[in-house]
Coordinates of C-alpha atoms in Angstrom, one line a residue:
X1 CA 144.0 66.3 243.6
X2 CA 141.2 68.2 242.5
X3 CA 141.3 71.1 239.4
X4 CA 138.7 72.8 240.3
X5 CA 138.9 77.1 239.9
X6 CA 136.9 78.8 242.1
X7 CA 135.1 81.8 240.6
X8 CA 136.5 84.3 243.2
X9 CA 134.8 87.6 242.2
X10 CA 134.1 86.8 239.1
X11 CA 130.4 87.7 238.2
X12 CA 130.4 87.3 234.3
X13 CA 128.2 83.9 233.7
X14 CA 130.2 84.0 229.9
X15 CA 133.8 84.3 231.5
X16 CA 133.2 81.6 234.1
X17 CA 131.9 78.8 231.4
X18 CA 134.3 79.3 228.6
X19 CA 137.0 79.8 231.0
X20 CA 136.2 76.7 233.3
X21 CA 135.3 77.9 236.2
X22 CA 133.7 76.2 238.8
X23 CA 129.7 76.7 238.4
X24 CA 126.5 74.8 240.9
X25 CA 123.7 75.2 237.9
X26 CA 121.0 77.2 238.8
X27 CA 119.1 77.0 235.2
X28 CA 116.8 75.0 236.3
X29 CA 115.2 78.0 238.5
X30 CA 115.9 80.6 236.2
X31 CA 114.1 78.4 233.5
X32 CA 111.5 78.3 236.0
X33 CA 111.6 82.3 236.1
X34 CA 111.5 82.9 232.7
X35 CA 108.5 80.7 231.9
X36 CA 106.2 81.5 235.0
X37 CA 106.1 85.7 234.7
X38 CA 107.7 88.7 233.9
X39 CA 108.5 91.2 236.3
X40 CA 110.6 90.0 239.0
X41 CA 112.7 91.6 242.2
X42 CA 115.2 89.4 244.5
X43 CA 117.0 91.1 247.6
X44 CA 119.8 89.0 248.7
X45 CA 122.7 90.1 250.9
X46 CA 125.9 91.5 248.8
X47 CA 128.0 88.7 247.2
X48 CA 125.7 86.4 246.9
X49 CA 125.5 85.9 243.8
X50 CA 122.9 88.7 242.4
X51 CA 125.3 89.6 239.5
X52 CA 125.8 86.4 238.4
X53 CA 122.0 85.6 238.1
X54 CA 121.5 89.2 236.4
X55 CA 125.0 87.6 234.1
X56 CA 123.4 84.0 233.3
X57 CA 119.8 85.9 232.4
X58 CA 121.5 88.2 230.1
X59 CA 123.4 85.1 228.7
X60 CA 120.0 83.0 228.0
X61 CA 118.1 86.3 226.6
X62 CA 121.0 86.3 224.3
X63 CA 120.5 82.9 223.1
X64 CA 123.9 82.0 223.7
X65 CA 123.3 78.2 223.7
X66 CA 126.4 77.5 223.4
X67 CA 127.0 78.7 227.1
X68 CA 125.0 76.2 228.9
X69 CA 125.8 72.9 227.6
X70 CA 125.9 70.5 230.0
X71 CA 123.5 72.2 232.3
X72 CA 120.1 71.9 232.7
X73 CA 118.8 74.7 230.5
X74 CA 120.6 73.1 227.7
X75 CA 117.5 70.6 227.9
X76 CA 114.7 72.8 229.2
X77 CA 114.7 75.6 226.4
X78 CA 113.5 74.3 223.3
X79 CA 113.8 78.3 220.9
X80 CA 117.0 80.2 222.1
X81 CA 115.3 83.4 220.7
X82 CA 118.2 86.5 220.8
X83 CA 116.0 89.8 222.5
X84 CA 117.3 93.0 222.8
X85 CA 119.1 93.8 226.7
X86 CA 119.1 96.9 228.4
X87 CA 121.6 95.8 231.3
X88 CA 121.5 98.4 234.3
X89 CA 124.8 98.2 236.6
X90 CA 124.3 100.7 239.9
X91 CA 127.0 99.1 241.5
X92 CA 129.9 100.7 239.6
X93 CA 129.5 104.7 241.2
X94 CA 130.1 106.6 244.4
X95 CA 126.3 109.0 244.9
X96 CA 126.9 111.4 247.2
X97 CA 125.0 114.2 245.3
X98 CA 121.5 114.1 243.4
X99 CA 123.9 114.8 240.0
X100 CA 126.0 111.3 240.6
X101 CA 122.8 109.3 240.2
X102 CA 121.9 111.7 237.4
X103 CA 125.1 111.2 235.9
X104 CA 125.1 107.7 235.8
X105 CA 121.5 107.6 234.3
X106 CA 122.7 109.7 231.5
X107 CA 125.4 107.7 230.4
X108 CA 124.1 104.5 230.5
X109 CA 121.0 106.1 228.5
X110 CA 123.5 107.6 226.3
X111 CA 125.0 104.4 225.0
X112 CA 121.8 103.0 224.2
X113 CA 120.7 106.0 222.1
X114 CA 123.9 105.8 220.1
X115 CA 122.4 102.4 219.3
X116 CA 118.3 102.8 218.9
X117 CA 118.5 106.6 218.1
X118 CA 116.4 109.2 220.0
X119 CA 114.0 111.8 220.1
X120 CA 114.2 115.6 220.5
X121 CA 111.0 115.6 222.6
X122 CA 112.5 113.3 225.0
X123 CA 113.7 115.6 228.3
X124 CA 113.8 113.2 231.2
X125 CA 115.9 110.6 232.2
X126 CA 112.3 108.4 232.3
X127 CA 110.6 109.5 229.2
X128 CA 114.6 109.1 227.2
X129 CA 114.3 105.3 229.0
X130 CA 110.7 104.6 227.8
X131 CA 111.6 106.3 224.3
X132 CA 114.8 103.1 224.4
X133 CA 112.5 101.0 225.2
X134 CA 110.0 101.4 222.5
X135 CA 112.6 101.9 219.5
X136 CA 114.2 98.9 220.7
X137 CA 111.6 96.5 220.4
X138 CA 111.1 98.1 217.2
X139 CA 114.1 98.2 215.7
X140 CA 115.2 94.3 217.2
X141 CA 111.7 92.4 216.0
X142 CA 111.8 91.5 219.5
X143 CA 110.1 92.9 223.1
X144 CA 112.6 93.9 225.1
X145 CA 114.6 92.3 228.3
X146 CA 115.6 94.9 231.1
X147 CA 117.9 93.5 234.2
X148 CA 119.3 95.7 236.9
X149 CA 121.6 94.9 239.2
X150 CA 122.0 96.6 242.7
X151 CA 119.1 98.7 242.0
X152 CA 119.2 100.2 245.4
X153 CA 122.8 101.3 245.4
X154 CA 122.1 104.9 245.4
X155 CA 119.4 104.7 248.4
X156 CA 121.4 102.4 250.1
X157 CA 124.4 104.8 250.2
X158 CA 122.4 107.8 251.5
X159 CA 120.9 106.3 254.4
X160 CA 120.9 109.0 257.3
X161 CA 121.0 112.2 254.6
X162 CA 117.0 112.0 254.0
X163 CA 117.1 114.9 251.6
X164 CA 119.7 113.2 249.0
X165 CA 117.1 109.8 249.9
X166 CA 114.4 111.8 248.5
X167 CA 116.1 112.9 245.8
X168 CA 117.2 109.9 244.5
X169 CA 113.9 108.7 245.3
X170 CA 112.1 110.9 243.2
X171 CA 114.9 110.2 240.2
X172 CA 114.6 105.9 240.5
X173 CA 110.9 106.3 241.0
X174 CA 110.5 108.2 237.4
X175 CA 112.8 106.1 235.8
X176 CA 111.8 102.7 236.6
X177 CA 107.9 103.8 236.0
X178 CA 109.2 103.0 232.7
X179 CA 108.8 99.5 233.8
X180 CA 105.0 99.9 233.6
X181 CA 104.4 102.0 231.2
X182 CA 105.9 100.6 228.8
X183 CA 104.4 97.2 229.3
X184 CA 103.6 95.6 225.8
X185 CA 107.2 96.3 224.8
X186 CA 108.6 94.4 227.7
X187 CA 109.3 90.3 227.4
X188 CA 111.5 90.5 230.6
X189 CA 112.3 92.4 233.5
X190 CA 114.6 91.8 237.1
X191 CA 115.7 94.0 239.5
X192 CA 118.0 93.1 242.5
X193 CA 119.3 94.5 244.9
X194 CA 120.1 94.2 248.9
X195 CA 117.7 95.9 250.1
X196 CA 113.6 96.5 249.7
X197 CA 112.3 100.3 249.9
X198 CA 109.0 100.5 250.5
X199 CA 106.0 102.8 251.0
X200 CA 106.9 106.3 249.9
X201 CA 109.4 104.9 248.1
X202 CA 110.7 103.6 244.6
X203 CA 108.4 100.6 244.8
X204 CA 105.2 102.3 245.0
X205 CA 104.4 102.5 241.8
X206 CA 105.7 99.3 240.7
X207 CA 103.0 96.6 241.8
X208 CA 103.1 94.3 238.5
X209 CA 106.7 93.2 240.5
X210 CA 106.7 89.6 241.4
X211 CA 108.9 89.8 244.8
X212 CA 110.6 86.5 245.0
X213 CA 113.2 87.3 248.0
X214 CA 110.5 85.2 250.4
X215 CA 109.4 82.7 247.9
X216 CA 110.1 79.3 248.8
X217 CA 110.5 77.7 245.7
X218 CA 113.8 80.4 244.6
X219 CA 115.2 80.4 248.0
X220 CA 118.1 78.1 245.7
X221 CA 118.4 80.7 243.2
X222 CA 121.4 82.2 244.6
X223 CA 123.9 80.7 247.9
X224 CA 124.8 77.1 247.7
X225 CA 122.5 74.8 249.6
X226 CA 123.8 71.6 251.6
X227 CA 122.8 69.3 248.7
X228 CA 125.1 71.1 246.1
X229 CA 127.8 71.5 248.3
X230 CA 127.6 67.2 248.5
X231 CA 126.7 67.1 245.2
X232 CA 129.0 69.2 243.4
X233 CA 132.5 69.3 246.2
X234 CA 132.8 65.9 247.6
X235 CA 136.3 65.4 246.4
X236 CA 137.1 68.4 248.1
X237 CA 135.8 68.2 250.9
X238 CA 137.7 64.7 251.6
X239 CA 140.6 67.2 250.5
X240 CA 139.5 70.0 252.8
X241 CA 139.5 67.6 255.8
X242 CA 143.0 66.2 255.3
X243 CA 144.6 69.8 255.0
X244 CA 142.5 71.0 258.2
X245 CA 143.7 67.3 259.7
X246 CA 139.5 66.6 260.1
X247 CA 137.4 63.6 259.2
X248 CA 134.8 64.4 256.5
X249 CA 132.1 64.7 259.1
X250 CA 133.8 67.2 261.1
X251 CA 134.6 69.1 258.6
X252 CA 130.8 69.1 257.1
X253 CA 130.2 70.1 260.6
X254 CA 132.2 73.2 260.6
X255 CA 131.5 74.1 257.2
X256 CA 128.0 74.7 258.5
X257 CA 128.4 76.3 261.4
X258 CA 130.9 79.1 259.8
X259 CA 129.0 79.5 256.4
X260 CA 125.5 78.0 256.0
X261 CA 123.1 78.8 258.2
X262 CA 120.6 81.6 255.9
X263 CA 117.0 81.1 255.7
X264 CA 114.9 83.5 253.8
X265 CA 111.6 82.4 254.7
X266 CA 110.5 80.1 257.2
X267 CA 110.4 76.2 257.3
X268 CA 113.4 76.1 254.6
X269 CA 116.5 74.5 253.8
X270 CA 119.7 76.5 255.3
X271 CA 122.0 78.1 252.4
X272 CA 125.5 78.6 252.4
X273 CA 127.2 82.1 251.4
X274 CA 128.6 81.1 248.0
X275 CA 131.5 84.0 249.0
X276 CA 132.9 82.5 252.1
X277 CA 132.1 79.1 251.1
X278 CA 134.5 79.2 247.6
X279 CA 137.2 81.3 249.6
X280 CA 137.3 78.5 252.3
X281 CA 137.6 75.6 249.3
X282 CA 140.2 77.6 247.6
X283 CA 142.6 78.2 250.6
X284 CA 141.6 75.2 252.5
X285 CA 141.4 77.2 255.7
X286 CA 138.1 79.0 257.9
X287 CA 138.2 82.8 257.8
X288 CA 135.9 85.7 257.8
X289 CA 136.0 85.9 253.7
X290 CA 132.6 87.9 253.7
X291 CA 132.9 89.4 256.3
X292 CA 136.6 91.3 255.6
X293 CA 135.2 92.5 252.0
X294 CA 133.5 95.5 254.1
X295 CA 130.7 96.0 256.6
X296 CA 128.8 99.6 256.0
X297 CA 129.3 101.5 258.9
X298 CA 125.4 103.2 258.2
X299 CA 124.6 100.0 260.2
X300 CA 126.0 100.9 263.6
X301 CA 125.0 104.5 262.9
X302 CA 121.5 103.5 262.6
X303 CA 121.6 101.0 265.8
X304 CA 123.4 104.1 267.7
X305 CA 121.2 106.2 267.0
X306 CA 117.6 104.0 267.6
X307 CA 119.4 103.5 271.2
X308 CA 119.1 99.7 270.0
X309 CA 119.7 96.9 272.7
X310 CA 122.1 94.4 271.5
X311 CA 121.2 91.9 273.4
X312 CA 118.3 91.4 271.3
X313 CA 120.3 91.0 268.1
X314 CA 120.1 87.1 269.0
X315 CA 116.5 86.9 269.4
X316 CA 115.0 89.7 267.7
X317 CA 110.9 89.2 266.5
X318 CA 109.2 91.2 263.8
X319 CA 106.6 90.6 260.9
X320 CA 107.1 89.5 257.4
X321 CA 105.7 93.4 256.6
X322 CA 108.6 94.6 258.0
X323 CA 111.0 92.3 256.7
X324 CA 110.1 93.0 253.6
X325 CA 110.2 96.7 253.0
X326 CA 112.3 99.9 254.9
X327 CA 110.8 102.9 255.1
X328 CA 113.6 105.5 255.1
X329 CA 111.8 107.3 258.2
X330 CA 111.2 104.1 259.8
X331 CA 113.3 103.9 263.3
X332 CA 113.5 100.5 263.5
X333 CA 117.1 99.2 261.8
X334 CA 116.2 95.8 262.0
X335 CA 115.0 95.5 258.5
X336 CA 117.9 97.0 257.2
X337 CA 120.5 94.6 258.7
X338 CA 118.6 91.3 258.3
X339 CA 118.2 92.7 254.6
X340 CA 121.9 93.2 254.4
X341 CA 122.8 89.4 255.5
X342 CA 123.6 90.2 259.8
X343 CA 120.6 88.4 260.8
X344 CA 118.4 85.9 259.3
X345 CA 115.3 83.9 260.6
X346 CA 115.8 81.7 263.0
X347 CA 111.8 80.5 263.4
X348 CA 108.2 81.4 262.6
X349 CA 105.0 81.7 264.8
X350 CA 102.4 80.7 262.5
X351 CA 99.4 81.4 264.6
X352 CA 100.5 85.7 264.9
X353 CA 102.9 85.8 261.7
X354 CA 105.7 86.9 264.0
X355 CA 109.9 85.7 262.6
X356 CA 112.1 85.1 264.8
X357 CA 115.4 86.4 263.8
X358 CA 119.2 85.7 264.7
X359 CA 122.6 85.6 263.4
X360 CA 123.2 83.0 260.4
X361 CA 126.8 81.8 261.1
X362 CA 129.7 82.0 263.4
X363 CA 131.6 84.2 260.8
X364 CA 128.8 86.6 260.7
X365 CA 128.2 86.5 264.5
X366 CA 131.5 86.8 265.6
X367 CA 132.7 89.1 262.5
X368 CA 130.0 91.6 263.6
X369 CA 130.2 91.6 267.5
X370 CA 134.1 92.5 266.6
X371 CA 133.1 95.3 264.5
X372 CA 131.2 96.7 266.5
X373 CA 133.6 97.4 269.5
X374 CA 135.2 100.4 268.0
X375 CA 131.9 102.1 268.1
X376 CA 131.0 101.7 271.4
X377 CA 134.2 101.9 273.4
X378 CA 137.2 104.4 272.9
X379 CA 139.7 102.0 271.4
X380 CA 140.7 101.8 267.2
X381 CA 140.0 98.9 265.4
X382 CA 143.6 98.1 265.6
X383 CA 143.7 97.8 268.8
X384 CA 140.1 96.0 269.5
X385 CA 141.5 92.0 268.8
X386 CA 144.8 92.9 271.0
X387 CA 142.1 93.8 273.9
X388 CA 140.0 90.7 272.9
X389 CA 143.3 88.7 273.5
X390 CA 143.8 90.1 276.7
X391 CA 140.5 90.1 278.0
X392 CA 140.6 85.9 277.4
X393 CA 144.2 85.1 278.3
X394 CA 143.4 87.0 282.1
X395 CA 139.9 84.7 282.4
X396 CA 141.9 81.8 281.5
X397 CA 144.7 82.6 283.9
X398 CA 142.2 83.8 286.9
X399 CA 143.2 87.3 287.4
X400 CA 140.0 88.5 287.5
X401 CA 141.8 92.1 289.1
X402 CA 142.7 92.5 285.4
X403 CA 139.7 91.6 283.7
X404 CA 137.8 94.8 285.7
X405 CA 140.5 97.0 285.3
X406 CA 140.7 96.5 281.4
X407 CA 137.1 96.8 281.6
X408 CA 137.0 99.6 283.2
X409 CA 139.4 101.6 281.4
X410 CA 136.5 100.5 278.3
X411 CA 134.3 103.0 280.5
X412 CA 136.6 105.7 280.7
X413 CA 136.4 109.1 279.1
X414 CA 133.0 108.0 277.4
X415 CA 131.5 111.5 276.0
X416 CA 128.6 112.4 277.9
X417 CA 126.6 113.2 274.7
X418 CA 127.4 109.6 273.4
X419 CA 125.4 108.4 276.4
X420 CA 121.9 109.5 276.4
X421 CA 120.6 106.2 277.5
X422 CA 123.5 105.3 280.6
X423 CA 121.9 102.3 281.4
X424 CA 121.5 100.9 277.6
X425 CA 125.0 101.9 277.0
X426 CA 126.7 99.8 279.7
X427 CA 124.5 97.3 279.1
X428 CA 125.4 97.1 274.9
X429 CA 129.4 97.8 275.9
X430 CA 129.4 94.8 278.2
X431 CA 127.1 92.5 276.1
X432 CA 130.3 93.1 273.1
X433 CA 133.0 92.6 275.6
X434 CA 131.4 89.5 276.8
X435 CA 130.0 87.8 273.4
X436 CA 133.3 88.2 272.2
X437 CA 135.3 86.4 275.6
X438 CA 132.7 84.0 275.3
X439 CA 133.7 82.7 271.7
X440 CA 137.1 81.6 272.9
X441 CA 135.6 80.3 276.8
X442 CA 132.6 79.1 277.5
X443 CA 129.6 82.0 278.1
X444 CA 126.3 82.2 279.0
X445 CA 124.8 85.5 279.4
X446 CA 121.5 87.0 279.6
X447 CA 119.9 90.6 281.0
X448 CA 117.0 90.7 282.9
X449 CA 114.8 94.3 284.3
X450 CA 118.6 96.1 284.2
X451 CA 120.9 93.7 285.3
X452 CA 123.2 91.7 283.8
X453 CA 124.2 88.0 285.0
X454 CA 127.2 86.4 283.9
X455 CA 128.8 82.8 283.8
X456 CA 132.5 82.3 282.0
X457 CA 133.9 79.0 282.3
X458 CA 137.3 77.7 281.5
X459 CA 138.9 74.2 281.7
X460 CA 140.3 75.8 285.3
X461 CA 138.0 78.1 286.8
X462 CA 134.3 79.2 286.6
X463 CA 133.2 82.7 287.2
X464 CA 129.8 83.8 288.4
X465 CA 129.3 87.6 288.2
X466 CA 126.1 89.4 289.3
X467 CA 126.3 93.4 287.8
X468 CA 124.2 95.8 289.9
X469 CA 123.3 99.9 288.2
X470 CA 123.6 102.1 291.2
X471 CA 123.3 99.1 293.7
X472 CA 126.4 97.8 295.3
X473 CA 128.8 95.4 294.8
X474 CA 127.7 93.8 298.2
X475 CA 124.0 93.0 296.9
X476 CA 125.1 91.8 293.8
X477 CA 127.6 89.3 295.7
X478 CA 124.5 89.0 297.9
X479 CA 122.4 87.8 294.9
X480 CA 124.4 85.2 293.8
X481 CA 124.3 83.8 297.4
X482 CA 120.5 84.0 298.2
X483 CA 119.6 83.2 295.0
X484 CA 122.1 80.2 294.2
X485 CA 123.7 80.9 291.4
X486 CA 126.5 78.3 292.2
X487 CA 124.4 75.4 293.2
X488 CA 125.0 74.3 289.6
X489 CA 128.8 73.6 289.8
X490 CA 128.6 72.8 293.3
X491 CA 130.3 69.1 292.3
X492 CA 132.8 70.7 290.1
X493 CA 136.7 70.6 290.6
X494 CA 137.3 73.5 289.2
X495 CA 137.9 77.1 291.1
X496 CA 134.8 78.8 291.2
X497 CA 134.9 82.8 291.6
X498 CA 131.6 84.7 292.5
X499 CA 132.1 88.0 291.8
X500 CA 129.2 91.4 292.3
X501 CA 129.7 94.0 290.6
X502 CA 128.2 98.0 290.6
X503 CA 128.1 100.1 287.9
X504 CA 127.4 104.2 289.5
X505 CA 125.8 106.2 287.0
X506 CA 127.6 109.8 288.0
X507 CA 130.9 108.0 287.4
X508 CA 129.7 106.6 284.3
X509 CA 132.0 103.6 285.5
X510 CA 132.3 100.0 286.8
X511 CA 132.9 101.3 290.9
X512 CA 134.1 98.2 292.9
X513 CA 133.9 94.6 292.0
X514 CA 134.3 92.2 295.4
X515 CA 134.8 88.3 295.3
X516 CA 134.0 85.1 297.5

């Protein structure tokens, strides 16, 4: 039986190695940090690990040797010189007003200048932090080391209010100048954070930052990657496989397909979500660990209002530019949610520069598609899994009357105001509805020039639906005939259903469904 704790929230490196936690050593990159520059910024999707880099960094700057015996840096470092830290947390603090971020500033410069003293001429939050910076080197013997964690917190959390975004832009882009200025005093310096701003915003002025979030070579630096999960949790995977009553290969199997699946540049190894991944170990079962510790709702609000295509979600192209950087008047919200860990890439076209994105993982695909539903239909989140159900158990059982009804009823009393783009919105409400019937049967669906085409199959029936926008159910049946949809499952013994449907735009409603 295996003894091993799983660090479950816990992002202090010094708590998790004198207390015995479970830790997959990742010296060997942050060595490799250390020696090879000085300015550094990762973006990684929340709990993956950030904190705990920012933790382990703060631990080797410290010299505490003691901390990493048995790892690799125990070998690698040769001085164990102790440097001076100025640790910024942005993660601890609701900002809602250009005075929170303010706040928090202040009293995190405060408790520094209890320590290194200050100066009267000092006004702004920036000049107070390069005044820190140069009595601390001073005072230590030592340059200084400067780690933040969650950097973008406060722009993050006023996405959709651009004047608070400006403020705090304005604030973060003063105070991390600091950064450059006050170069020579500076031995170290890492910022992370989910997201990148760029352009107009807090990055502009900081170009001696070494952006590793792309980098090939650091893509290990935080997640668990298919060799350390082999390496470091074989026992427990044998262990894992007996509870789930799996053989070690299927369980490997599953493991990947729930939890690895994140690429942060292309032609890379997959990488787990440490989160999901340690919950699973510790509980022995599969659940949507990340995904239940909150998904910000500013991400619906910005595909709602970009009138953004699900469908596309899956299969989504952009450029590395765009990847890279948001632009807080930028309309596309792609950025922002592959940023934030919903999509990763999926494949690169070498010859334009072009990423294909997608979703990493079943948990995030399905955890996602479920979230959304609330948003686009008139049902609670309470009641969205109960409707799931229903939806599945009445394709399973053939009653296809029930199926259009529930459906429609999805339709009904749909604010006219909430539909600007009819078409788009009937298309995105039955794109959810159907992803999330199709991770319990088996779906393939795809939309082409405003119509939607459907096949659901169970281990008793298949069902070939052809949706028609201000057509009629007739031609849509019609379709399905002359173009032979069918001819597929021609030879197979179960029931087959092919069904046209029309969607009328004044009724803003599914209007008759027939079936053959």
């Amino acid at each position: 039986m295996s003894n091993k704790i799983y660090p479950i929230g816990i992002q202090n490196f010094e708590k998790i190695r004198k207390d015995g936690y479970f830790y997959v050593d990742k010296t060997p990159w942050i060595y490799q940090l250390v020696k090879t520059g000085s300015y550094y910024f990762l973006s990684r999707p929340r709990r993956f690990g950030k904190s705990l880099l920012i933790s382990t960094l703060e631990a080797y700057f410290q010299g505490k040797k003691e901390l990493f015996e048995g790892l690799a840096m125990e070998t690698l470092e040769k001085d164990w010189i102790k440097y001076p830290i100025l640790h910024i947390d942005l993660n601890t603090q609701k900002y809602d007003t250009p005075e929170s971020l303010e706040d928090k500033l202040n009293g995190i410069l405060y408790e520094w200048e209890c320590l290194y003293g200050k100066s009267p001429a000092e006004k702004s939050l920036a000049m107070r932090f390069e005044g820190i910076i140069e009595r601390a080197c001073r005072k230590e013997g030592q340059r200084v080391v400067i780690l933040v964690d969650e950097y973008d917190k406060p722009m993050l959390q006023a996405i959709g209010n651009e004047e608070l975004q400006k403020s705090f832009r304005e604030t973060l882009k003063a105070f991390y100048g600091a950064l450059k200025s006050k170069d020579g005093c500076i031995k170290f310096g890492m910022l992370t954070g989910v997201t990148k701003f760029g352009k107009v915003s807090v990055f502009s002025d900081l170009n001696n930052l070494d952006d590793i979030s792309m980098r090939k070579e650091y893509v290990e630096l935080c997640g668990i990657s298919e060799q350390e999960l082999h390496d470091n949790l074989k026992e427990e995977l044998y262990e894992f496989a007996d509870a789930q009553d799996m053989t070690y290969e299927e369980i490997c199997n599953k493991l990947q397909v729930y939890y690895d699946g994140y690429h942060f540049t292309h032609n890379t190894i997959g990488i787990y979500n440490p989160f999901s991944l340690l919950n699973a170990f510790k509980y022995k079962e599969f659940n949507s660990y990340w995904f239940e510790t909150g998904t910000p709702t500013y991400l619906v609000t910005l595909l709602k209002q970009h009138h953004y295509d699900l469908e596309r979600m899956a299969h989504e192209e952009t450029s590395a530019d765009i990847l890279n950087s948001i632009d807080s008047t930028s309309t596309n919200p792609i950025p922002v949610i592959y940023q934030s860990g919903y999509l990763t890439i999926k494949g690169y076209d070498r010859e334009f520069g072009m990423y294909r994105l997608g979703f990493p993982n079943q948990e995030v695909e399905e955890g996602f598609i479920r979230f959304l539903l609330p948003f686009y239909v008139h049902i609670n989140a309470v009641e969205s899994p109960f409707e799931i159900q229903k939806f599945v158990h009445e394709v399973r059982s053939g009653d296809y009357n029930s199926f259009f009804r529930r459906l429609q009823s999805f339709f009904f009393d749909t604010p006219y105001e909430l539909v600007r783009d009819l078409e788009l919105h009937y298309q995105n409400v039955l794109f959810i509805v159907f992803k999330l019937v199709g991770f319990y049967v088996k779906a393939e669906y795809h939309t082409s020039e405003g119509r939607v085409d459907l096949v659901l199959q169970t281990d008793k029936f298949i069902y070939i639906m052809e949706f028609k926008l201000d057509g009629t159910a007739e031609e849509a049946l019609q379709q399905i005939n002359d173009k032979h949809y069918a001819q597929p499952f021609e030879a197979d013994c179960r029931k087959l259903f092919k069904i046209g449907i029309n969607f009328n735009s004044k009724s803003r409603n599914i209007e008759k469904w027939i079936v053959e």
